[in-house]
């Protein structure tokens, strides 16, 4: 095909599958989008769109949704960019499996996320494993009620007519062979989706990562009623004035046991007035000037910071900050939470001239 132009030699005499690029026009990959969020708190993303897209993944059986399965389309706002989630590379939709090896892999620690579309999802936590790093950052602002309402609104739009219209796009003979099967499963998924997504919410929100940007922010941590813990983040101008709110959530101790707050490279202030909530709090601080004011703290707070003399402390409960200040950058690096407990038994086989044949077993356990 002459349309290949200079690339003709690369494709000549080969059998290829060409995938249409989506979306058309400018878009960023996930890593670049995260970098833009880090650089400027005027850049945002549509969290509701991303949550609905994850609900759609469960609806159609697409378990393979890691960072490279998404593009992020920026829309210009008055101050920055708002990123819209665009799913791509849908090669696992309606994935079905059978056979002993497949079922063994799914029921073990080898490939527990590969749960086939021929049956209901047995473990939603592992089903959404591939997107754990993205969910950690992009879905941290939802209360349980907000999350459930968003999922229910999504399900309400997934009518039988929507399913029928979508299935008509399947080419023959697959449409005739699979239409009834897929329609039945879609209806079952729609019915079970609110419970599945709520189970995942409880699983993934036991530990919550909150990340600020490299600009200046003020973090206010207080104790509303019911032993909840409220985290509110506002922008701070260069003159030190408090500006608009960019994050706010009441954390329920029945759901969340630990919060990890990453204040990055801006000049940030953290105010903690918590008399009642027992949710564990860790603060991981980047570069820039950091100001901590702790009039009340119900428990010890772990603080990981830079040993650069740019941190100051005050407040009656300032001694509640268990400080670990270091010049080692790994002390304040971001480590994505891992909520998955897993174990594996691995055979070891080797050979060398001195010892001959070696064989053994290793047992590995990973806990959050």
mmCIF file of C-alpha atoms in Angstrom:
data_model
loop_
_atom_site.group_PDB
_atom_site.id
_atom_site.type_symbol
_atom_site.label_atom_id
_atom_site.label_comp_id
_atom_site.label_asym_id
_atom_site.label_seq_id
_atom_site.Cartn_x
_atom_site.Cartn_y
_atom_site.Cartn_z
ATOM 1 C CA UNK A 1 0.000 0.000 0.000
ATOM 2 C CA UNK A 2 1.537 3.298 -1.125
ATOM 3 C CA UNK A 3 -0.023 5.057 1.855
ATOM 4 C CA UNK A 4 2.703 3.538 4.055
ATOM 5 C CA UNK A 5 5.218 5.795 2.305
ATOM 6 C CA UNK A 6 8.637 5.564 3.936
ATOM 7 C CA UNK A 7 7.325 2.835 6.257
ATOM 8 C CA UNK A 8 6.448 0.451 3.449
ATOM 9 C CA UNK A 9 9.600 -1.643 3.893
ATOM 10 C CA UNK A 10 8.735 -2.287 7.537
ATOM 11 C CA UNK A 11 5.359 -3.818 6.628
ATOM 12 C CA UNK A 12 6.116 -5.503 3.317
ATOM 13 C CA UNK A 13 5.443 -9.266 3.167
ATOM 14 C CA UNK A 14 4.100 -9.398 6.728
ATOM 15 C CA UNK A 15 0.740 -10.209 8.281
ATOM 16 C CA UNK A 16 -0.178 -7.339 10.617
ATOM 17 C CA UNK A 17 -2.934 -6.218 12.915
ATOM 18 C CA UNK A 18 -3.260 -2.435 12.783
ATOM 19 C CA UNK A 19 -4.966 -0.836 15.768
ATOM 20 C CA UNK A 20 -6.782 2.470 15.351
ATOM 21 C CA UNK A 21 -5.313 5.172 17.554
ATOM 22 C CA UNK A 22 -7.732 6.640 20.083
ATOM 23 C CA UNK A 23 -8.429 9.383 20.799
ATOM 24 C CA UNK A 24 -7.796 11.363 17.630
ATOM 25 C CA UNK A 25 -5.661 14.443 18.263
ATOM 26 C CA UNK A 26 -3.441 15.347 21.189
ATOM 27 C CA UNK A 27 -3.461 13.161 24.273
ATOM 28 C CA UNK A 28 -1.037 12.118 27.013
ATOM 29 C CA UNK A 29 -0.130 8.728 28.387
ATOM 30 C CA UNK A 30 -0.712 8.033 32.069
ATOM 31 C CA UNK A 31 2.850 8.800 33.210
ATOM 32 C CA UNK A 32 2.869 12.162 31.453
ATOM 33 C CA UNK A 33 -0.565 13.025 32.818
ATOM 34 C CA UNK A 34 0.601 12.219 36.360
ATOM 35 C CA UNK A 35 3.639 14.451 35.815
ATOM 36 C CA UNK A 36 1.379 17.328 34.748
ATOM 37 C CA UNK A 37 -0.721 16.858 37.896
ATOM 38 C CA UNK A 38 2.462 16.952 39.984
ATOM 39 C CA UNK A 39 3.745 20.113 38.356
ATOM 40 C CA UNK A 40 0.647 22.278 38.667
ATOM 41 C CA UNK A 41 -2.461 22.059 40.859
ATOM 42 C CA UNK A 42 -4.372 24.005 38.188
ATOM 43 C CA UNK A 43 -4.294 20.752 36.197
ATOM 44 C CA UNK A 44 -7.087 18.350 37.130
ATOM 45 C CA UNK A 45 -8.856 15.224 35.856
ATOM 46 C CA UNK A 46 -12.425 13.980 35.553
ATOM 47 C CA UNK A 47 -12.588 11.450 38.397
ATOM 48 C CA UNK A 48 -16.236 10.595 37.739
ATOM 49 C CA UNK A 49 -15.482 9.715 34.116
ATOM 50 C CA UNK A 50 -12.626 7.455 35.218
ATOM 51 C CA UNK A 51 -14.797 5.698 37.823
ATOM 52 C CA UNK A 52 -17.518 5.084 35.213
ATOM 53 C CA UNK A 53 -14.883 3.734 32.845
ATOM 54 C CA UNK A 54 -13.711 1.283 35.531
ATOM 55 C CA UNK A 55 -17.320 0.208 36.077
ATOM 56 C CA UNK A 56 -17.547 -0.402 32.332
ATOM 57 C CA UNK A 57 -14.413 -2.573 32.505
ATOM 58 C CA UNK A 58 -16.167 -4.826 35.003
ATOM 59 C CA UNK A 59 -19.386 -4.791 32.974
ATOM 60 C CA UNK A 60 -17.721 -6.089 29.788
ATOM 61 C CA UNK A 61 -15.180 -8.357 31.448
ATOM 62 C CA UNK A 62 -11.988 -6.427 30.633
ATOM 63 C CA UNK A 63 -9.551 -7.238 33.444
ATOM 64 C CA UNK A 64 -6.372 -6.035 31.665
ATOM 65 C CA UNK A 65 -6.464 -2.315 32.497
ATOM 66 C CA UNK A 66 -2.952 -1.197 33.470
ATOM 67 C CA UNK A 67 -1.474 2.290 32.915
ATOM 68 C CA UNK A 68 -0.690 1.732 29.228
ATOM 69 C CA UNK A 69 -4.329 0.853 28.471
ATOM 70 C CA UNK A 70 -5.369 4.493 28.795
ATOM 71 C CA UNK A 71 -4.863 7.816 27.053
ATOM 72 C CA UNK A 72 -5.723 11.134 28.670
ATOM 73 C CA UNK A 73 -7.240 13.864 26.542
ATOM 74 C CA UNK A 74 -6.629 17.379 27.932
ATOM 75 C CA UNK A 75 -9.357 19.987 27.821
ATOM 76 C CA UNK A 76 -8.341 23.582 28.390
ATOM 77 C CA UNK A 77 -9.794 25.313 31.434
ATOM 78 C CA UNK A 78 -9.449 28.919 32.605
ATOM 79 C CA UNK A 79 -6.271 28.088 34.498
ATOM 80 C CA UNK A 80 -4.902 24.766 33.273
ATOM 81 C CA UNK A 81 -5.945 21.428 31.807
ATOM 82 C CA UNK A 82 -8.638 18.933 32.736
ATOM 83 C CA UNK A 83 -7.809 15.388 31.665
ATOM 84 C CA UNK A 84 -10.478 13.005 30.375
ATOM 85 C CA UNK A 85 -9.940 9.239 30.589
ATOM 86 C CA UNK A 86 -9.999 7.402 27.250
ATOM 87 C CA UNK A 87 -9.819 3.562 27.501
ATOM 88 C CA UNK A 88 -7.929 1.807 24.712
ATOM 89 C CA UNK A 89 -6.578 -1.595 23.691
ATOM 90 C CA UNK A 90 -9.747 -3.527 24.482
ATOM 91 C CA UNK A 91 -8.317 -6.965 23.759
ATOM 92 C CA UNK A 92 -9.777 -8.726 26.824
ATOM 93 C CA UNK A 93 -13.472 -7.780 26.494
ATOM 94 C CA UNK A 94 -15.764 -10.832 26.883
ATOM 95 C CA UNK A 95 -12.670 -12.882 27.745
ATOM 96 C CA UNK A 96 -13.675 -16.501 28.372
ATOM 97 C CA UNK A 97 -11.618 -19.381 29.658
ATOM 98 C CA UNK A 98 -11.899 -23.067 30.385
ATOM 99 C CA UNK A 99 -9.630 -26.026 31.028
ATOM 100 C CA UNK A 100 -7.672 -27.220 34.048
ATOM 101 C CA UNK A 101 -4.615 -24.992 33.617
ATOM 102 C CA UNK A 102 -6.704 -21.836 33.183
ATOM 103 C CA UNK A 103 -8.807 -22.533 36.248
ATOM 104 C CA UNK A 104 -5.745 -23.466 38.323
ATOM 105 C CA UNK A 105 -3.969 -20.233 37.362
ATOM 106 C CA UNK A 106 -7.044 -18.168 38.259
ATOM 107 C CA UNK A 107 -7.538 -19.830 41.628
ATOM 108 C CA UNK A 108 -3.847 -19.515 42.594
ATOM 109 C CA UNK A 109 -1.489 -16.560 42.989
ATOM 110 C CA UNK A 110 -0.335 -16.892 39.365
ATOM 111 C CA UNK A 111 -3.077 -15.069 37.434
ATOM 112 C CA UNK A 112 -6.004 -14.438 39.795
ATOM 113 C CA UNK A 113 -7.165 -11.413 37.774
ATOM 114 C CA UNK A 114 -7.971 -13.559 34.689
ATOM 115 C CA UNK A 115 -11.546 -14.411 35.676
ATOM 116 C CA UNK A 116 -13.462 -15.448 32.580
ATOM 117 C CA UNK A 117 -16.704 -13.895 31.342
ATOM 118 C CA UNK A 118 -18.459 -17.262 31.308
ATOM 119 C CA UNK A 119 -19.112 -16.966 35.056
ATOM 120 C CA UNK A 120 -19.610 -14.340 37.731
ATOM 121 C CA UNK A 121 -16.640 -12.552 39.253
ATOM 122 C CA UNK A 122 -15.489 -14.385 42.357
ATOM 123 C CA UNK A 123 -12.932 -11.837 43.609
ATOM 124 C CA UNK A 124 -13.427 -8.219 42.479
ATOM 125 C CA UNK A 125 -10.283 -7.097 44.313
ATOM 126 C CA UNK A 126 -8.003 -9.241 42.160
ATOM 127 C CA UNK A 127 -10.123 -8.596 39.082
ATOM 128 C CA UNK A 128 -9.130 -4.904 39.262
ATOM 129 C CA UNK A 129 -5.505 -5.661 40.144
ATOM 130 C CA UNK A 130 -3.953 -4.260 36.950
ATOM 131 C CA UNK A 131 -5.265 -0.753 37.626
ATOM 132 C CA UNK A 132 -4.172 -0.550 41.262
ATOM 133 C CA UNK A 133 -1.577 2.226 40.760
ATOM 134 C CA UNK A 134 -4.036 4.447 38.903
ATOM 135 C CA UNK A 135 -6.915 3.848 41.298
ATOM 136 C CA UNK A 136 -4.638 4.716 44.209
ATOM 137 C CA UNK A 137 -4.277 8.272 42.973
ATOM 138 C CA UNK A 138 -7.328 8.965 40.854
ATOM 139 C CA UNK A 139 -10.080 7.630 43.142
ATOM 140 C CA UNK A 140 -8.908 8.822 46.563
ATOM 141 C CA UNK A 141 -11.471 11.626 46.935
ATOM 142 C CA UNK A 142 -14.666 9.544 47.035
ATOM 143 C CA UNK A 143 -16.728 8.917 50.130
ATOM 144 C CA UNK A 144 -18.627 5.633 50.103
ATOM 145 C CA UNK A 145 -21.947 7.361 49.394
ATOM 146 C CA UNK A 146 -20.504 9.348 46.480
ATOM 147 C CA UNK A 147 -18.907 6.218 45.055
ATOM 148 C CA UNK A 148 -22.099 4.148 45.318
ATOM 149 C CA UNK A 149 -24.201 6.900 43.737
ATOM 150 C CA UNK A 150 -21.848 7.182 40.784
ATOM 151 C CA UNK A 151 -21.934 3.424 40.177
ATOM 152 C CA UNK A 152 -25.742 3.295 40.470
ATOM 153 C CA UNK A 153 -26.080 6.184 37.997
ATOM 154 C CA UNK A 154 -23.847 4.304 35.565
ATOM 155 C CA UNK A 155 -25.944 1.137 35.897
ATOM 156 C CA UNK A 156 -29.136 3.107 35.284
ATOM 157 C CA UNK A 157 -27.790 4.158 31.883
ATOM 158 C CA UNK A 158 -26.941 0.565 30.939
ATOM 159 C CA UNK A 159 -30.447 -0.338 29.727
ATOM 160 C CA UNK A 160 -31.429 -3.451 27.772
ATOM 161 C CA UNK A 161 -31.671 -1.237 24.681
ATOM 162 C CA UNK A 162 -28.079 -0.078 25.159
ATOM 163 C CA UNK A 163 -26.929 -3.689 25.434
ATOM 164 C CA UNK A 164 -28.801 -4.731 22.280
ATOM 165 C CA UNK A 165 -27.420 -1.812 20.287
ATOM 166 C CA UNK A 166 -23.870 -2.615 21.391
ATOM 167 C CA UNK A 167 -24.162 -6.327 20.623
ATOM 168 C CA UNK A 168 -25.316 -5.552 17.080
ATOM 169 C CA UNK A 169 -21.784 -4.366 16.377
ATOM 170 C CA UNK A 170 -20.443 -7.923 16.800
ATOM 171 C CA UNK A 171 -19.826 -9.368 13.313
ATOM 172 C CA UNK A 172 -21.326 -12.638 12.152
ATOM 173 C CA UNK A 173 -21.201 -15.480 12.909
ATOM 174 C CA UNK A 174 -20.229 -14.406 16.431
ATOM 175 C CA UNK A 175 -23.390 -12.341 16.878
ATOM 176 C CA UNK A 176 -25.643 -15.348 16.252
ATOM 177 C CA UNK A 177 -23.462 -17.685 18.281
ATOM 178 C CA UNK A 178 -22.900 -15.442 21.314
ATOM 179 C CA UNK A 179 -25.687 -12.835 21.423
ATOM 180 C CA UNK A 180 -27.877 -14.633 23.963
ATOM 181 C CA UNK A 181 -24.910 -15.576 26.153
ATOM 182 C CA UNK A 182 -23.467 -12.064 26.232
ATOM 183 C CA UNK A 183 -26.836 -10.406 26.813
ATOM 184 C CA UNK A 184 -27.546 -12.662 29.776
ATOM 185 C CA UNK A 185 -24.129 -11.982 31.277
ATOM 186 C CA UNK A 186 -24.428 -8.199 30.747
ATOM 187 C CA UNK A 187 -27.736 -8.182 32.618
ATOM 188 C CA UNK A 188 -26.220 -10.229 35.436
ATOM 189 C CA UNK A 189 -23.228 -7.898 35.656
ATOM 190 C CA UNK A 190 -25.514 -4.865 35.767
ATOM 191 C CA UNK A 191 -27.381 -6.391 38.705
ATOM 192 C CA UNK A 192 -24.228 -7.346 40.620
ATOM 193 C CA UNK A 193 -22.111 -4.291 39.787
ATOM 194 C CA UNK A 194 -23.149 -2.032 42.716
ATOM 195 C CA UNK A 195 -22.246 -4.754 45.229
ATOM 196 C CA UNK A 196 -19.005 -5.648 43.424
ATOM 197 C CA UNK A 197 -17.816 -2.045 43.219
ATOM 198 C CA UNK A 198 -18.763 -1.388 46.847
ATOM 199 C CA UNK A 199 -16.735 -4.425 47.922
ATOM 200 C CA UNK A 200 -13.775 -3.053 45.983
ATOM 201 C CA UNK A 201 -14.254 0.369 47.599
ATOM 202 C CA UNK A 202 -13.940 -1.150 51.063
ATOM 203 C CA UNK A 203 -10.926 -3.205 50.040
ATOM 204 C CA UNK A 204 -9.019 -0.397 48.363
ATOM 205 C CA UNK A 205 -9.796 2.319 50.905
ATOM 206 C CA UNK A 206 -8.297 0.594 53.919
ATOM 207 C CA UNK A 207 -5.163 2.610 53.093
ATOM 208 C CA UNK A 208 -5.537 5.851 51.122
ATOM 209 C CA UNK A 209 -2.811 7.769 49.290
ATOM 210 C CA UNK A 210 -3.312 11.538 48.980
ATOM 211 C CA UNK A 211 -0.883 13.491 46.799
ATOM 212 C CA UNK A 212 -0.483 17.247 46.526
ATOM 213 C CA UNK A 213 1.421 19.015 43.728
ATOM 214 C CA UNK A 214 4.747 20.826 43.481
ATOM 215 C CA UNK A 215 2.954 24.140 43.972
ATOM 216 C CA UNK A 216 2.082 25.610 47.370
ATOM 217 C CA UNK A 217 -0.790 24.041 49.315
ATOM 218 C CA UNK A 218 -2.401 24.146 52.732
ATOM 219 C CA UNK A 219 -3.551 20.857 54.259
ATOM 220 C CA UNK A 220 -6.124 21.030 57.034
ATOM 221 C CA UNK A 221 -6.720 17.809 59.009
ATOM 222 C CA UNK A 222 -9.563 17.933 61.520
ATOM 223 C CA UNK A 223 -12.027 15.703 63.405
ATOM 224 C CA UNK A 224 -15.684 16.024 62.387
ATOM 225 C CA UNK A 225 -18.328 14.041 64.273
ATOM 226 C CA UNK A 226 -18.268 10.285 64.657
ATOM 227 C CA UNK A 227 -14.491 9.795 64.927
ATOM 228 C CA UNK A 228 -14.131 10.574 61.244
ATOM 229 C CA UNK A 229 -11.032 12.375 59.955
ATOM 230 C CA UNK A 230 -11.399 15.208 57.441
ATOM 231 C CA UNK A 231 -8.625 16.130 55.023
ATOM 232 C CA UNK A 232 -8.990 19.381 53.113
ATOM 233 C CA UNK A 233 -6.416 20.829 50.705
ATOM 234 C CA UNK A 234 -6.406 24.395 49.404
ATOM 235 C CA UNK A 235 -4.158 26.221 46.994
ATOM 236 C CA UNK A 236 -1.902 28.932 48.443
ATOM 237 C CA UNK A 237 -0.911 31.989 46.438
ATOM 238 C CA UNK A 238 2.677 33.243 46.206
ATOM 239 C CA UNK A 239 1.706 35.871 48.757
ATOM 240 C CA UNK A 240 0.577 33.155 51.166
ATOM 241 C CA UNK A 241 -3.172 33.694 50.787
ATOM 242 C CA UNK A 242 -5.504 30.693 50.949
ATOM 243 C CA UNK A 243 -7.289 30.104 47.649
ATOM 244 C CA UNK A 244 -9.794 27.573 46.310
ATOM 245 C CA UNK A 245 -10.244 24.073 47.641
ATOM 246 C CA UNK A 246 -8.822 21.239 45.529
ATOM 247 C CA UNK A 247 -9.505 18.219 47.783
ATOM 248 C CA UNK A 248 -11.913 17.456 50.601
ATOM 249 C CA UNK A 249 -13.047 14.175 52.107
ATOM 250 C CA UNK A 250 -14.344 12.841 55.401
ATOM 251 C CA UNK A 251 -12.681 9.498 56.111
ATOM 252 C CA UNK A 252 -14.728 6.858 57.901
ATOM 253 C CA UNK A 253 -12.697 4.796 60.423
ATOM 254 C CA UNK A 254 -14.900 1.799 59.613
ATOM 255 C CA UNK A 255 -13.454 1.869 56.096
ATOM 256 C CA UNK A 256 -10.075 3.617 56.266
ATOM 257 C CA UNK A 257 -7.393 2.563 58.741
ATOM 258 C CA UNK A 258 -4.480 4.610 57.403
ATOM 259 C CA UNK A 259 -3.895 7.778 55.339
ATOM 260 C CA UNK A 260 -0.603 8.506 53.600
ATOM 261 C CA UNK A 261 -0.273 12.193 52.760
ATOM 262 C CA UNK A 262 2.396 13.092 50.185
ATOM 263 C CA UNK A 263 3.225 16.799 50.213
ATOM 264 C CA UNK A 264 5.582 17.299 47.317
ATOM 265 C CA UNK A 265 7.995 20.058 46.356
ATOM 266 C CA UNK A 266 5.971 23.199 47.115
ATOM 267 C CA UNK A 267 6.019 25.450 50.172
ATOM 268 C CA UNK A 268 3.263 23.731 52.131
ATOM 269 C CA UNK A 269 1.590 24.101 55.512
ATOM 270 C CA UNK A 270 -0.042 21.252 57.413
ATOM 271 C CA UNK A 271 -2.477 22.017 60.252
ATOM 272 C CA UNK A 272 -3.613 19.072 62.404
ATOM 273 C CA UNK A 273 -6.413 19.426 64.948
ATOM 274 C CA UNK A 274 -7.605 15.895 65.673
ATOM 275 C CA UNK A 275 -8.812 14.974 69.125
ATOM 276 C CA UNK A 276 -10.947 11.909 68.386
ATOM 277 C CA UNK A 277 -10.109 9.999 65.202
ATOM 278 C CA UNK A 278 -7.815 7.008 65.530
ATOM 279 C CA UNK A 279 -7.045 6.702 61.798
ATOM 280 C CA UNK A 280 -3.305 6.299 61.353
ATOM 281 C CA UNK A 281 -1.615 9.198 59.556
ATOM 282 C CA UNK A 282 1.707 9.257 57.749
ATOM 283 C CA UNK A 283 3.110 12.415 56.150
ATOM 284 C CA UNK A 284 5.759 12.144 53.455
ATOM 285 C CA UNK A 285 7.178 15.571 52.599
ATOM 286 C CA UNK A 286 9.169 16.587 49.526
ATOM 287 C CA UNK A 287 11.371 19.632 48.968
ATOM 288 C CA UNK A 288 10.351 23.195 49.682
ATOM 289 C CA UNK A 289 9.521 24.866 52.970
ATOM 290 C CA UNK A 290 7.211 22.861 55.227
ATOM 291 C CA UNK A 291 5.283 24.293 58.162
ATOM 292 C CA UNK A 292 3.546 22.013 60.661
ATOM 293 C CA UNK A 293 1.073 23.191 63.296
ATOM 294 C CA UNK A 294 -0.275 20.431 65.579
ATOM 295 C CA UNK A 295 -2.521 21.798 68.340
ATOM 296 C CA UNK A 296 -4.142 18.369 68.817
ATOM 297 C CA UNK A 297 -3.287 14.830 67.722
ATOM 298 C CA UNK A 298 -5.084 11.757 69.022
ATOM 299 C CA UNK A 299 -2.169 9.479 68.219
ATOM 300 C CA UNK A 300 1.429 9.515 67.010
ATOM 301 C CA UNK A 301 1.943 10.730 63.429
ATOM 302 C CA UNK A 302 4.847 9.475 61.368
ATOM 303 C CA UNK A 303 6.608 12.214 59.415
ATOM 304 C CA UNK A 304 9.154 11.424 56.715
ATOM 305 C CA UNK A 305 10.937 14.566 55.524
ATOM 306 C CA UNK A 306 14.079 16.051 54.057
ATOM 307 C CA UNK A 307 16.923 16.998 56.357
ATOM 308 C CA UNK A 308 17.430 20.444 54.863
ATOM 309 C CA UNK A 309 16.428 22.860 57.624
ATOM 310 C CA UNK A 310 13.323 23.967 55.734
ATOM 311 C CA UNK A 311 10.805 22.482 58.189
ATOM 312 C CA UNK A 312 9.399 24.273 61.232
ATOM 313 C CA UNK A 313 7.050 22.980 63.894
ATOM 314 C CA UNK A 314 4.652 24.370 66.477
ATOM 315 C CA UNK A 315 1.560 23.372 68.446
ATOM 316 C CA UNK A 316 0.894 21.798 71.833
ATOM 317 C CA UNK A 317 1.012 18.281 70.349
ATOM 318 C CA UNK A 318 4.025 18.897 68.096
ATOM 319 C CA UNK A 319 5.820 16.128 70.025
ATOM 320 C CA UNK A 320 3.274 13.695 68.512
ATOM 321 C CA UNK A 321 5.164 13.957 65.231
ATOM 322 C CA UNK A 322 7.585 11.059 65.067
ATOM 323 C CA UNK A 323 10.119 12.645 62.723
ATOM 324 C CA UNK A 324 12.378 10.750 60.374
ATOM 325 C CA UNK A 325 14.353 13.419 58.556
ATOM 326 C CA UNK A 326 17.023 12.341 56.077
ATOM 327 C CA UNK A 327 19.043 13.572 53.092
ATOM 328 C CA UNK A 328 18.278 10.250 51.392
ATOM 329 C CA UNK A 329 15.691 10.973 48.678
ATOM 330 C CA UNK A 330 14.207 7.494 49.105
ATOM 331 C CA UNK A 331 12.968 8.650 52.522
ATOM 332 C CA UNK A 332 10.380 10.840 50.809
ATOM 333 C CA UNK A 333 9.783 8.901 47.588
ATOM 334 C CA UNK A 334 6.293 7.865 46.569
ATOM 335 C CA UNK A 335 5.610 4.163 46.973
ATOM 336 C CA UNK A 336 2.258 3.101 45.644
ATOM 337 C CA UNK A 337 0.303 1.177 48.267
ATOM 338 C CA UNK A 338 -0.032 -2.562 47.774
ATOM 339 C CA UNK A 339 -3.246 -3.860 49.321
ATOM 340 C CA UNK A 340 -2.890 -7.406 48.038
ATOM 341 C CA UNK A 341 -1.860 -10.286 50.278
ATOM 342 C CA UNK A 342 -0.400 -13.166 48.295
ATOM 343 C CA UNK A 343 1.860 -16.162 48.633
ATOM 344 C CA UNK A 344 3.686 -18.387 46.183
ATOM 345 C CA UNK A 345 5.643 -21.632 46.270
ATOM 346 C CA UNK A 346 8.466 -21.520 43.720
ATOM 347 C CA UNK A 347 10.769 -24.366 42.669
ATOM 348 C CA UNK A 348 14.484 -23.628 42.335
ATOM 349 C CA UNK A 349 16.695 -25.692 40.067
ATOM 350 C CA UNK A 350 20.361 -25.098 39.261
ATOM 351 C CA UNK A 351 23.564 -26.780 38.241
ATOM 352 C CA UNK A 352 27.282 -26.080 38.544
ATOM 353 C CA UNK A 353 30.424 -28.208 38.299
ATOM 354 C CA UNK A 354 31.269 -28.024 42.000
ATOM 355 C CA UNK A 355 27.875 -28.926 43.474
ATOM 356 C CA UNK A 356 26.218 -30.704 40.602
ATOM 357 C CA UNK A 357 22.433 -30.583 40.367
ATOM 358 C CA UNK A 358 20.645 -28.381 42.923
ATOM 359 C CA UNK A 359 16.913 -28.414 43.632
ATOM 360 C CA UNK A 360 14.758 -26.713 46.228
ATOM 361 C CA UNK A 361 11.639 -24.731 47.041
ATOM 362 C CA UNK A 362 11.080 -21.159 48.187
ATOM 363 C CA UNK A 363 7.911 -19.852 49.809
ATOM 364 C CA UNK A 364 7.179 -16.151 49.412
ATOM 365 C CA UNK A 365 4.563 -14.161 51.337
ATOM 366 C CA UNK A 366 3.569 -10.542 50.583
ATOM 367 C CA UNK A 367 1.309 -8.591 52.945
ATOM 368 C CA UNK A 368 0.097 -4.937 52.799
#
